[in-house]
Tab-separated table of C-alpha atoms in Angstrom:
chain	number	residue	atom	x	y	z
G	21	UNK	CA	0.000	0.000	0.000
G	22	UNK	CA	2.650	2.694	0.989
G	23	UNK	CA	5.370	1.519	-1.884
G	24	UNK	CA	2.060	2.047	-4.286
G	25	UNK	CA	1.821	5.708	-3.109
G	26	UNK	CA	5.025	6.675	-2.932
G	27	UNK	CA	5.685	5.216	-6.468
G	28	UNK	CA	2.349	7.305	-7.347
G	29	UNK	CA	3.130	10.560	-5.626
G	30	UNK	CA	6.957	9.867	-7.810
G	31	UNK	CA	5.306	9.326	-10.973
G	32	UNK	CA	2.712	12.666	-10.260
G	33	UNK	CA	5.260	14.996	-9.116
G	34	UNK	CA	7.485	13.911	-12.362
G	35	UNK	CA	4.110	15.012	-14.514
G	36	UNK	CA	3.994	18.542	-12.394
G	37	UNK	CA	7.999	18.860	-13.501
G	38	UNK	CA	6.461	18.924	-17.045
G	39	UNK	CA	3.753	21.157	-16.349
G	40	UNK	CA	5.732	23.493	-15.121
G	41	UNK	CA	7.994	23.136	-18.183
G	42	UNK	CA	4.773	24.499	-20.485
G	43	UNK	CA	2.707	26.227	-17.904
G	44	UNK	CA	3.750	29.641	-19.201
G	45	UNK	CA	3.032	29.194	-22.977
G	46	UNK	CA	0.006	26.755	-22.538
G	47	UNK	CA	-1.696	27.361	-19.522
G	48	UNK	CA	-5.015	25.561	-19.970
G	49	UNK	CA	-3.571	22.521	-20.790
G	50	UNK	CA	-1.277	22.834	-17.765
G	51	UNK	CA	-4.542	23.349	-15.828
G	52	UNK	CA	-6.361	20.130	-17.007
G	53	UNK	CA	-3.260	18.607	-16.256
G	54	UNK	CA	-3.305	19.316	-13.174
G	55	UNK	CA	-7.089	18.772	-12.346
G	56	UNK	CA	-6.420	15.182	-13.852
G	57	UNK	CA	-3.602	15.068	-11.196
G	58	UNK	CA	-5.854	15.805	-8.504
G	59	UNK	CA	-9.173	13.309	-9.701
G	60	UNK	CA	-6.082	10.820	-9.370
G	61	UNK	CA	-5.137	11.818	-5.826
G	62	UNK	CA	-8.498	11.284	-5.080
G	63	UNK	CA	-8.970	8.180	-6.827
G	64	UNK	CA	-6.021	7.021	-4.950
G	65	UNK	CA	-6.414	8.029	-1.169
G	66	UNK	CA	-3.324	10.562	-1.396
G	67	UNK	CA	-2.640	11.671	1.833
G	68	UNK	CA	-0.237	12.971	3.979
G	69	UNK	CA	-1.112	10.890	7.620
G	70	UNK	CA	-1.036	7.114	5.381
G	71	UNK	CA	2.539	8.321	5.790
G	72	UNK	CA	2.947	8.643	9.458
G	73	UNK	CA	3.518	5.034	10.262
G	74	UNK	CA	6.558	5.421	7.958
G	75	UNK	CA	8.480	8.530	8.951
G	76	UNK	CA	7.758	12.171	9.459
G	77	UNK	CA	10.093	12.707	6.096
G	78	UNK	CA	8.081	10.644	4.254
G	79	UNK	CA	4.765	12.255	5.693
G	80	UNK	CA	6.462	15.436	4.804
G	81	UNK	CA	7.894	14.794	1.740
G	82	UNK	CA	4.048	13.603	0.843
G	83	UNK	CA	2.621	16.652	2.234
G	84	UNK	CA	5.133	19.047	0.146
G	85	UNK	CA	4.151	17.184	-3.288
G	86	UNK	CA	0.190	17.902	-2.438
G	87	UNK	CA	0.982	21.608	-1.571
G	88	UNK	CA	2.637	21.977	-4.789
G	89	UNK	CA	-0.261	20.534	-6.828
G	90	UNK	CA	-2.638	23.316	-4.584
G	91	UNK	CA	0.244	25.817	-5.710
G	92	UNK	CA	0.322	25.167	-8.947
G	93	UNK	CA	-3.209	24.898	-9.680
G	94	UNK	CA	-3.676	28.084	-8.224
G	95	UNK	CA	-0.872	29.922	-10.146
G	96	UNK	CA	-2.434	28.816	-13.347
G	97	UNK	CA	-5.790	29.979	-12.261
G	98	UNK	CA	-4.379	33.495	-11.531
G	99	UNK	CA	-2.368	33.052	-15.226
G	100	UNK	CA	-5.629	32.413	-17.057
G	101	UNK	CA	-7.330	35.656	-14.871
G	102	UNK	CA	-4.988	37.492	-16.036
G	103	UNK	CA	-4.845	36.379	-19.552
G	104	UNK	CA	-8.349	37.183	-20.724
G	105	UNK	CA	-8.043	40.911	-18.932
G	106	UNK	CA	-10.357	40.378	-15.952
């Protein structure tokens, strides 16, 4: 169960490396990307405290990567705002 989503939360954070990589020039795409990212956190039972019986790094290091997706998904929300002149 934990190998499974620390190899997912690996695999996820890899895709957000690549979003960031086109964010700029292609921001909705980046966005649905993103949302797709978090249906499969959700799908999955992503969180933070299935990490606590490990370590507190690991519970941390899973807490960061779901931050970032909030982060992101937020900066690209403010991009698009901004893009159509609201």
């Amino acid at each position: 169960f934990i190998a499974s989503m620390r190899y997912s939360i690996f695999t996820l954070n890899r895709k957000l490396d690549e979003i960031d990589a086109y964010s700029d020039d292609f921001p909705e795409h980046a966005l649905l990307q993103t949302d797709i990212i978090l249906e499969l956190i959700e799908e999955r039972d992503l969180r933070a405290e299935h990490f606590a019986v490990v370590s507190q790094d690991e519970m941390e290091r899973a807490q960061s990567f779901l931050d970032r997706v909030q982060a992101t998904r937020l900066r690209l929300f403010s991009l698009l705002e901004g893009s159509d002149g609201s």
